[in-house]
Amino acid sequence: MLRIDTVVENIEVGSASVDIIKQAARIIKSGGLVAFPTETVYGLGANALDEAACAKIYEAKGRPGDNPLIVHINEGFELVRLAREVPPGAQALMGAFSPGPLTVILPARPGIFAHGYGDTVAVRLPGNMAARLLIHHAGVPIAAPSANLSGSPSPTTAAHVLADLDGRVDMVLDGGACKHGMESTVVDFTDTVPKILRPGAITQEMIANVIGKVEIAGCGEAAKSPGMKYRHYAPSAKMTLVIGNPASVSVKILELLGQSDAKKPVILVPTGDKALYGEAPIMLLGRRIEEVTANIYAALRRIDELGHDEVFVQGVVESGLGLAVMNRLRKAAGNNVIIV
Ligand code: AMP
Ligand code: MG
């Protein structure tokens, strides 16, 4: 039987939320699956040191077996239990941004994991209090990908988790909407120069300020982070992403809309550019890039919930946080991208 329990954001010692989290921790310890909130997206967690428990994650999500899992740890966890070595740059970056939306890839200690990790391990120390308490009470590192069916948009609310995984998970901790709404920045420290494999809320500029040189992995390097090669985050509706200055993009989208034979098309638009679309059917994404980021996955899910069969998306400026948003939108569009 699926359990859904609500945990509040500022958890106090001895509160009901702590009791609920302790129950969730017992499920993790006994080899079960718990979906839980983090500041990025909801995670689907299992004991990272239990091979059979991790196998359940792949089964529940329908996740390809070659796509490794991020291991979530707590403050005070000795990284040498997972990693053969922690390069100074990784230490500095974790010092600056952990707990938070940062994942570092390190050379793995041999023989710890069996699930497609190869000889590297991805580690993150989440900032969300419920997530941290869950890891603390479980007493083990928790392997957790996003708590969605493989290929669909990442979940930013407990309702999204349920829509995908009801019947496939032992318990869902409901901590409300996720603060960032975008998966962690993944930085690889197993090569000569640190490389961003997946952009996120910790931007290239923020990373460069701490460790100096950092590269962004090109499309050809998808094999480094297996998850990046699959179509991802996609609604069922046909999706076209249009990139350029907002005025030209709106002209192009309205032209495409006119030619479309979709029954119920919709346009995703940053709120500030709403006026460019007149009476056309639009869905607003929010004004600031932080809002757009937090809303994007819920919007992609809403397209299907409302029965839209085609969606046109106005791209955002591809720098800072916008780089992460566009990275996900390109994948969601299956590279059906028009530049004007
Ligand atoms: P998610 O599936 O939403 O948790 O995303 C996890 C991302 O981190 C995927 O793109 C994975 O391929 C990537 N990842 C996890 N572990 C590793 C690793 N050891 N090396 C490279 N990428 C990894
Ligand atoms: Mg995912």
Tab-separated table of C-alpha atoms and ligand atoms in Angstrom:
chain	number	residue	atom	x	y	z
A	1	MET	CA	0.000	0.000	0.000
A	2	LEU	CA	1.307	3.398	-0.957
A	3	ARG	CA	1.737	5.881	1.870
A	4	ILE	CA	1.852	9.604	1.305
A	5	ASP	CA	2.921	11.711	4.240
A	6	THR	CA	3.423	15.426	4.487
A	7	VAL	CA	6.589	16.863	5.973
A	8	VAL	CA	6.936	20.551	6.739
A	9	GLU	CA	9.864	22.626	5.521
A	10	ASN	CA	11.328	23.773	8.828
A	11	ILE	CA	11.380	20.501	10.681
A	12	GLU	CA	11.661	20.729	14.464
A	13	VAL	CA	13.182	18.096	16.706
A	14	GLY	CA	10.498	15.728	18.010
A	15	SER	CA	7.855	16.936	15.519
A	16	ALA	CA	5.418	14.760	13.549
A	17	SER	CA	7.550	15.266	10.438
A	18	VAL	CA	10.520	13.632	12.171
A	19	ASP	CA	8.417	10.567	13.051
A	20	ILE	CA	7.275	10.277	9.454
A	21	ILE	CA	10.836	10.589	8.179
A	22	LYS	CA	11.979	7.903	10.620
A	23	GLN	CA	9.349	5.563	9.168
A	24	ALA	CA	10.601	6.377	5.669
A	25	ALA	CA	14.177	5.718	6.823
A	26	ARG	CA	13.129	2.270	8.078
A	27	ILE	CA	11.737	1.493	4.609
A	28	ILE	CA	15.072	2.508	3.038
A	29	LYS	CA	17.022	0.405	5.554
A	30	SER	CA	14.884	-2.640	4.830
A	31	GLY	CA	15.463	-2.402	1.077
A	32	GLY	CA	12.350	-0.448	-0.014
A	33	LEU	CA	11.793	2.647	-2.152
A	34	VAL	CA	10.885	6.101	-0.817
A	35	ALA	CA	10.179	9.165	-2.968
A	36	PHE	CA	11.298	12.312	-1.166
A	37	PRO	CA	11.564	16.061	-1.757
A	38	THR	CA	14.861	17.780	-2.429
A	39	GLU	CA	15.578	21.384	-3.377
A	40	THR	CA	16.072	20.299	-7.019
A	41	VAL	CA	13.354	17.748	-7.889
A	42	TYR	CA	11.750	14.774	-6.071
A	43	GLY	CA	14.072	11.794	-5.765
A	44	LEU	CA	13.295	8.061	-5.812
A	45	GLY	CA	15.541	6.715	-3.078
A	46	ALA	CA	16.970	3.345	-2.083
A	47	ASN	CA	19.915	2.211	0.037
A	48	ALA	CA	22.876	2.911	-2.264
A	49	LEU	CA	24.853	0.045	-0.736
A	50	ASP	CA	22.082	-2.522	-1.378
A	51	GLU	CA	22.243	-3.840	-4.918
A	52	ALA	CA	18.790	-5.425	-4.862
A	53	ALA	CA	17.202	-2.224	-3.533
A	54	CYS	CA	18.859	-0.163	-6.283
A	55	ALA	CA	17.611	-2.634	-8.882
A	56	LYS	CA	14.064	-1.750	-7.755
A	57	ILE	CA	14.696	1.887	-8.734
A	58	TYR	CA	15.471	0.858	-12.317
A	59	GLU	CA	12.403	-1.356	-12.430
A	60	ALA	CA	10.046	1.268	-10.979
A	61	LYS	CA	11.214	3.995	-13.374
A	62	GLY	CA	11.796	1.821	-16.424
A	63	ARG	CA	15.287	3.322	-16.374
A	64	PRO	CA	17.911	2.043	-18.830
A	65	GLY	CA	20.418	-0.106	-16.937
A	66	ASP	CA	23.426	1.877	-18.195
A	67	ASN	CA	22.260	5.127	-16.577
A	68	PRO	CA	23.952	5.423	-13.180
A	69	LEU	CA	22.454	6.850	-10.005
A	70	ILE	CA	23.506	9.859	-7.939
A	71	VAL	CA	24.360	8.899	-4.360
A	72	HIS	CA	22.973	11.307	-1.758
A	73	ILE	CA	24.978	11.727	1.416
A	74	ASN	CA	24.806	13.708	4.617
A	75	GLU	CA	27.135	16.213	6.217
A	76	GLY	CA	29.964	14.446	7.979
A	77	PHE	CA	29.841	11.457	5.618
A	78	GLU	CA	33.368	10.377	4.796
A	79	LEU	CA	33.656	10.553	1.026
A	80	VAL	CA	36.503	8.060	1.054
A	81	ARG	CA	33.897	5.395	1.804
A	82	LEU	CA	32.644	5.896	-1.773
A	83	ALA	CA	35.507	7.569	-3.618
A	84	ARG	CA	39.048	6.406	-4.251
A	85	GLU	CA	40.177	9.989	-4.293
A	86	VAL	CA	38.649	13.457	-3.808
A	87	PRO	CA	40.521	15.987	-5.973
A	88	PRO	CA	41.103	19.403	-4.334
A	89	GLY	CA	38.786	21.089	-6.882
A	90	ALA	CA	35.910	18.782	-5.916
A	91	GLN	CA	36.560	19.483	-2.260
A	92	ALA	CA	36.582	23.238	-2.860
A	93	LEU	CA	33.382	23.102	-4.894
A	94	MET	CA	31.563	21.027	-2.311
A	95	GLY	CA	32.865	23.389	0.350
A	96	ALA	CA	31.275	26.289	-1.530
A	97	PHE	CA	27.963	24.779	-2.718
A	98	SER	CA	27.140	21.735	-0.584
A	99	PRO	CA	24.620	21.219	0.852
A	100	GLY	CA	22.936	22.302	-2.379
A	101	PRO	CA	22.138	21.517	-6.027
A	102	LEU	CA	25.622	20.233	-6.894
A	103	THR	CA	26.715	16.710	-7.879
A	104	VAL	CA	30.379	15.804	-8.244
A	105	ILE	CA	31.657	12.788	-10.162
A	106	LEU	CA	34.607	11.152	-8.448
A	107	PRO	CA	36.727	8.049	-9.077
A	108	ALA	CA	34.855	5.280	-7.256
A	109	ARG	CA	36.235	2.980	-4.623
A	110	PRO	CA	36.209	-0.414	-6.380
A	111	GLY	CA	33.537	-2.957	-5.596
A	112	ILE	CA	30.974	-0.719	-3.909
A	113	PHE	CA	28.304	-0.418	-6.574
A	114	ALA	CA	26.997	-2.752	-9.196
A	115	HIS	CA	24.590	-0.509	-11.068
A	116	GLY	CA	26.331	0.888	-14.108
A	117	TYR	CA	28.635	3.188	-12.175
A	118	GLY	CA	31.725	1.951	-14.004
A	119	ASP	CA	34.680	3.215	-12.056
A	120	THR	CA	33.139	6.561	-11.085
A	121	VAL	CA	30.563	7.640	-8.531
A	122	ALA	CA	28.247	10.669	-8.487
A	123	VAL	CA	27.794	12.259	-5.053
A	124	ARG	CA	25.459	14.989	-3.810
A	125	LEU	CA	24.706	16.480	-0.424
A	126	PRO	CA	21.150	17.848	-0.710
A	127	GLY	CA	20.107	21.022	1.096
A	128	ASN	CA	16.457	20.125	1.704
A	129	MET	CA	15.892	19.378	5.384
A	130	ALA	CA	13.563	16.395	4.858
A	131	ALA	CA	16.100	14.811	2.499
A	132	ARG	CA	18.928	15.359	4.968
A	133	LEU	CA	16.985	13.895	7.870
A	134	LEU	CA	15.983	10.910	5.753
A	135	ILE	CA	19.632	10.165	4.942
A	136	HIS	CA	20.598	10.749	8.572
A	137	HIS	CA	18.000	8.361	9.989
A	138	ALA	CA	18.547	5.740	7.271
A	139	GLY	CA	22.215	5.732	8.270
A	140	VAL	CA	23.242	4.830	4.714
A	141	PRO	CA	23.889	6.846	1.547
A	142	ILE	CA	20.751	6.997	-0.598
A	143	ALA	CA	20.894	6.415	-4.349
A	144	ALA	CA	18.199	8.523	-5.986
A	145	PRO	CA	17.363	9.529	-9.533
A	146	SER	CA	14.427	11.828	-10.232
A	147	ALA	CA	11.153	10.177	-9.140
A	148	ASN	CA	9.475	10.064	-12.565
A	149	LEU	CA	8.971	7.364	-15.171
A	150	SER	CA	12.034	7.353	-17.392
A	151	GLY	CA	11.624	9.901	-20.195
A	152	SER	CA	8.883	12.014	-18.631
A	153	PRO	CA	9.421	15.457	-17.032
A	154	SER	CA	11.064	15.419	-13.606
A	155	PRO	CA	8.631	15.727	-10.666
A	156	THR	CA	8.593	18.953	-8.675
A	157	THR	CA	5.571	18.040	-6.487
A	158	ALA	CA	4.399	14.875	-4.728
A	159	ALA	CA	1.398	14.833	-7.099
A	160	HIS	CA	3.784	14.514	-10.066
A	161	VAL	CA	5.467	11.563	-8.348
A	162	LEU	CA	2.117	9.873	-7.815
A	163	ALA	CA	1.046	10.463	-11.405
A	164	ASP	CA	4.073	8.426	-12.540
A	165	LEU	CA	4.887	5.983	-9.756
A	166	ASP	CA	1.699	5.120	-7.845
A	167	GLY	CA	1.904	1.414	-7.059
A	168	ARG	CA	5.652	1.282	-7.735
A	169	VAL	CA	7.006	2.921	-4.594
A	170	ASP	CA	6.569	2.128	-0.879
A	171	MET	CA	6.160	5.683	0.423
A	172	VAL	CA	6.088	9.284	-0.805
A	173	LEU	CA	7.199	12.132	1.461
A	174	ASP	CA	5.304	15.253	0.447
A	175	GLY	CA	7.420	18.339	1.141
A	176	GLY	CA	5.582	20.722	-1.193
A	177	ALA	CA	6.949	22.204	-4.424
A	178	CYS	CA	10.724	21.995	-4.969
A	179	LYS	CA	12.644	25.254	-4.532
A	180	HIS	CA	14.763	25.128	-7.718
A	181	GLY	CA	12.651	22.746	-9.801
A	182	MET	CA	15.691	21.744	-11.870
A	183	GLU	CA	18.124	18.861	-11.353
A	184	SER	CA	21.561	19.437	-9.837
A	185	THR	CA	24.577	20.697	-11.743
A	186	VAL	CA	26.793	17.658	-12.438
A	187	VAL	CA	30.545	18.332	-12.487
A	188	ASP	CA	32.979	15.605	-13.510
A	189	PHE	CA	36.300	15.542	-11.649
A	190	THR	CA	37.643	12.325	-13.186
A	191	ASP	CA	39.276	14.054	-16.189
A	192	THR	CA	42.203	16.471	-16.372
A	193	VAL	CA	39.944	19.551	-16.545
A	194	PRO	CA	36.689	19.611	-14.517
A	195	LYS	CA	33.695	19.423	-16.804
A	196	ILE	CA	30.025	20.322	-16.404
A	197	LEU	CA	28.120	17.263	-17.671
A	198	ARG	CA	24.705	18.699	-16.811
A	199	PRO	CA	24.008	22.423	-16.251
A	200	GLY	CA	21.887	23.384	-13.246
A	201	ALA	CA	21.331	26.030	-10.593
A	202	ILE	CA	25.060	26.195	-9.785
A	203	THR	CA	26.174	27.954	-12.961
A	204	GLN	CA	29.454	27.813	-14.878
A	205	GLU	CA	30.284	31.322	-13.619
A	206	MET	CA	29.733	30.288	-9.984
A	207	ILE	CA	31.925	27.223	-10.440
A	208	ALA	CA	34.696	29.121	-12.253
A	209	ASN	CA	34.781	31.634	-9.396
A	210	VAL	CA	35.715	28.820	-7.002
A	211	ILE	CA	37.938	26.469	-9.017
A	212	GLY	CA	39.029	28.539	-12.017
A	213	LYS	CA	38.877	26.589	-15.259
A	214	VAL	CA	35.784	24.497	-15.926
A	215	GLU	CA	34.537	23.241	-19.287
A	216	ILE	CA	31.056	22.397	-20.482
A	217	ALA	CA	30.719	18.954	-22.023
A	218	GLY	CA	29.704	19.033	-25.683
A	219	CYS	CA	26.917	16.901	-27.162
A	220	GLY	CA	29.497	14.392	-28.427
A	221	GLU	CA	30.465	13.660	-24.864
A	222	ALA	CA	27.063	12.347	-23.844
A	223	ALA	CA	28.590	8.936	-23.115
A	224	LYS	CA	30.336	10.479	-20.093
A	225	SER	CA	26.959	11.017	-18.467
A	226	PRO	CA	24.762	8.288	-19.857
A	227	GLY	CA	21.552	9.972	-18.724
A	228	MET	CA	22.127	12.875	-21.083
A	229	LYS	CA	21.834	10.776	-24.233
A	230	TYR	CA	18.218	9.711	-23.780
A	231	ARG	CA	15.159	11.737	-24.777
A	232	HIS	CA	14.020	13.138	-21.516
A	233	TYR	CA	11.621	15.544	-19.889
A	234	ALA	CA	9.262	15.174	-22.859
A	235	PRO	CA	5.505	15.701	-22.937
A	236	SER	CA	3.466	13.382	-25.183
A	237	ALA	CA	2.424	16.390	-27.282
A	238	LYS	CA	4.497	17.252	-30.349
A	239	MET	CA	6.987	19.891	-29.198
A	240	THR	CA	8.870	22.594	-31.111
A	241	LEU	CA	11.391	24.894	-29.433
A	242	VAL	CA	11.987	28.246	-31.148
A	243	ILE	CA	15.093	30.267	-30.290
A	244	GLY	CA	16.016	33.892	-31.043
A	245	ASN	CA	14.973	37.361	-29.935
A	246	PRO	CA	11.442	37.282	-28.494
A	247	ALA	CA	9.848	39.442	-31.232
A	248	SER	CA	11.145	37.240	-34.093
A	249	VAL	CA	10.382	34.060	-32.136
A	250	SER	CA	6.767	35.106	-31.607
A	251	VAL	CA	6.340	35.839	-35.328
A	252	LYS	CA	7.718	32.382	-36.185
A	253	ILE	CA	5.609	30.603	-33.571
A	254	LEU	CA	2.413	32.353	-34.707
A	255	GLU	CA	3.238	31.337	-38.288
A	256	LEU	CA	3.804	27.705	-37.220
A	257	LEU	CA	0.582	27.821	-35.217
A	258	GLY	CA	-1.296	29.019	-38.318
A	259	GLN	CA	0.071	26.078	-40.324
A	260	SER	CA	-0.495	23.499	-37.598
A	261	ASP	CA	-3.347	21.015	-37.895
A	262	ALA	CA	-3.213	20.226	-34.164
A	263	LYS	CA	-6.599	20.111	-32.410
A	264	LYS	CA	-5.463	21.838	-29.226
A	265	PRO	CA	-2.099	23.606	-29.620
A	266	VAL	CA	-0.546	25.816	-26.949
A	267	ILE	CA	2.464	28.137	-26.651
A	268	LEU	CA	4.772	28.266	-23.599
A	269	VAL	CA	5.859	31.849	-23.019
A	270	PRO	CA	7.861	33.760	-20.379
A	271	THR	CA	5.274	36.054	-18.748
A	272	GLY	CA	7.037	39.262	-19.821
A	273	ASP	CA	6.477	38.416	-23.529
A	274	LYS	CA	2.793	37.566	-23.223
A	275	ALA	CA	1.703	40.615	-25.275
A	276	LEU	CA	3.572	39.312	-28.353
A	277	TYR	CA	1.035	36.509	-28.769
A	278	GLY	CA	-2.262	38.431	-28.895
A	279	GLU	CA	-5.233	36.064	-28.637
A	280	ALA	CA	-3.228	32.887	-29.302
A	281	PRO	CA	-3.499	30.071	-26.685
A	282	ILE	CA	-0.594	30.499	-24.273
A	283	MET	CA	0.649	29.077	-20.972
A	284	LEU	CA	2.778	31.445	-18.892
A	285	LEU	CA	6.089	30.343	-17.391
A	286	GLY	CA	6.819	33.205	-14.980
A	287	ARG	CA	8.820	36.429	-15.163
A	288	ARG	CA	12.274	35.881	-13.709
A	289	ILE	CA	14.486	33.046	-14.928
A	290	GLU	CA	14.317	31.493	-11.421
A	291	GLU	CA	10.527	31.316	-11.760
A	292	VAL	CA	10.702	29.893	-15.274
A	293	THR	CA	13.127	27.264	-13.991
A	294	ALA	CA	10.886	26.309	-11.080
A	295	ASN	CA	7.784	26.116	-13.321
A	296	ILE	CA	9.094	24.423	-16.438
A	297	TYR	CA	8.537	20.753	-15.515
A	298	ALA	CA	5.065	21.392	-14.101
A	299	ALA	CA	4.223	23.224	-17.359
A	300	LEU	CA	5.472	20.320	-19.492
A	301	ARG	CA	3.269	17.976	-17.471
A	302	ARG	CA	0.276	20.331	-17.694
A	303	ILE	CA	0.431	20.258	-21.481
A	304	ASP	CA	-0.526	16.589	-21.367
A	305	GLU	CA	-2.902	16.955	-18.419
A	306	LEU	CA	-4.898	19.552	-20.379
A	307	GLY	CA	-4.917	17.423	-23.515
A	308	HIS	CA	-2.786	19.673	-25.742
A	309	ASP	CA	-1.504	17.767	-28.762
A	310	GLU	CA	1.109	20.292	-29.885
A	311	VAL	CA	3.268	22.792	-28.030
A	312	PHE	CA	5.501	25.598	-29.238
A	313	VAL	CA	8.024	26.903	-26.726
A	314	GLN	CA	9.711	30.302	-26.755
A	315	GLY	CA	13.339	29.663	-25.720
A	316	VAL	CA	15.072	31.733	-23.024
A	317	VAL	CA	18.501	33.400	-23.078
A	318	GLU	CA	21.099	30.651	-22.910
A	319	SER	CA	23.340	31.856	-20.100
A	320	GLY	CA	23.449	31.391	-16.330
A	321	LEU	CA	20.351	29.491	-15.207
A	322	GLY	CA	18.954	29.835	-18.728
A	323	LEU	CA	21.597	27.365	-19.900
A	324	ALA	CA	20.082	24.664	-17.679
A	325	VAL	CA	16.521	25.478	-18.784
A	326	MET	CA	17.486	25.347	-22.471
A	327	ASN	CA	19.427	22.120	-21.963
A	328	ARG	CA	16.224	20.463	-20.691
A	329	LEU	CA	13.977	22.108	-23.292
A	330	ARG	CA	16.197	20.927	-26.154
A	331	LYS	CA	15.966	17.365	-24.825
A	332	ALA	CA	12.225	17.620	-24.263
A	333	ALA	CA	11.844	18.805	-27.862
A	334	GLY	CA	13.916	15.847	-29.072
A	335	ASN	CA	16.087	18.434	-30.827
A	336	ASN	CA	13.115	19.742	-32.818
A	337	VAL	CA	14.584	23.231	-32.563
A	338	ILE	CA	14.171	26.223	-34.873
A	339	ILE	CA	16.577	29.164	-34.676
A	340	VAL	CA	15.242	32.459	-36.056
B	1	AMP	P1	18.697	11.630	-12.620
B	1	AMP	O1	18.451	10.429	-13.420
B	1	AMP	O2	17.602	12.598	-12.780
B	1	AMP	O3	19.047	11.371	-11.213
B	1	AMP	O4	20.020	12.258	-13.211
B	1	AMP	C1	21.293	11.752	-12.864
B	1	AMP	C2	22.267	12.200	-13.908
B	1	AMP	O5	23.606	12.043	-13.405
B	1	AMP	C3	22.161	11.366	-15.172
B	1	AMP	O6	22.360	12.194	-16.292
B	1	AMP	C4	23.290	10.368	-14.987
B	1	AMP	O7	23.745	9.845	-16.203
B	1	AMP	C5	24.333	11.224	-14.289
B	1	AMP	N1	25.262	10.401	-13.530
B	1	AMP	C6	25.017	9.690	-12.420
B	1	AMP	N2	26.129	9.015	-12.031
B	1	AMP	C7	27.078	9.328	-12.906
B	1	AMP	C8	28.460	8.943	-13.058
B	1	AMP	N3	29.033	8.124	-12.196
B	1	AMP	N4	29.150	9.452	-14.107
B	1	AMP	C9	28.545	10.304	-14.972
B	1	AMP	N5	27.264	10.699	-14.891
B	1	AMP	C10	26.538	10.217	-13.874
B	2	MG	MG	15.934	12.190	-14.245
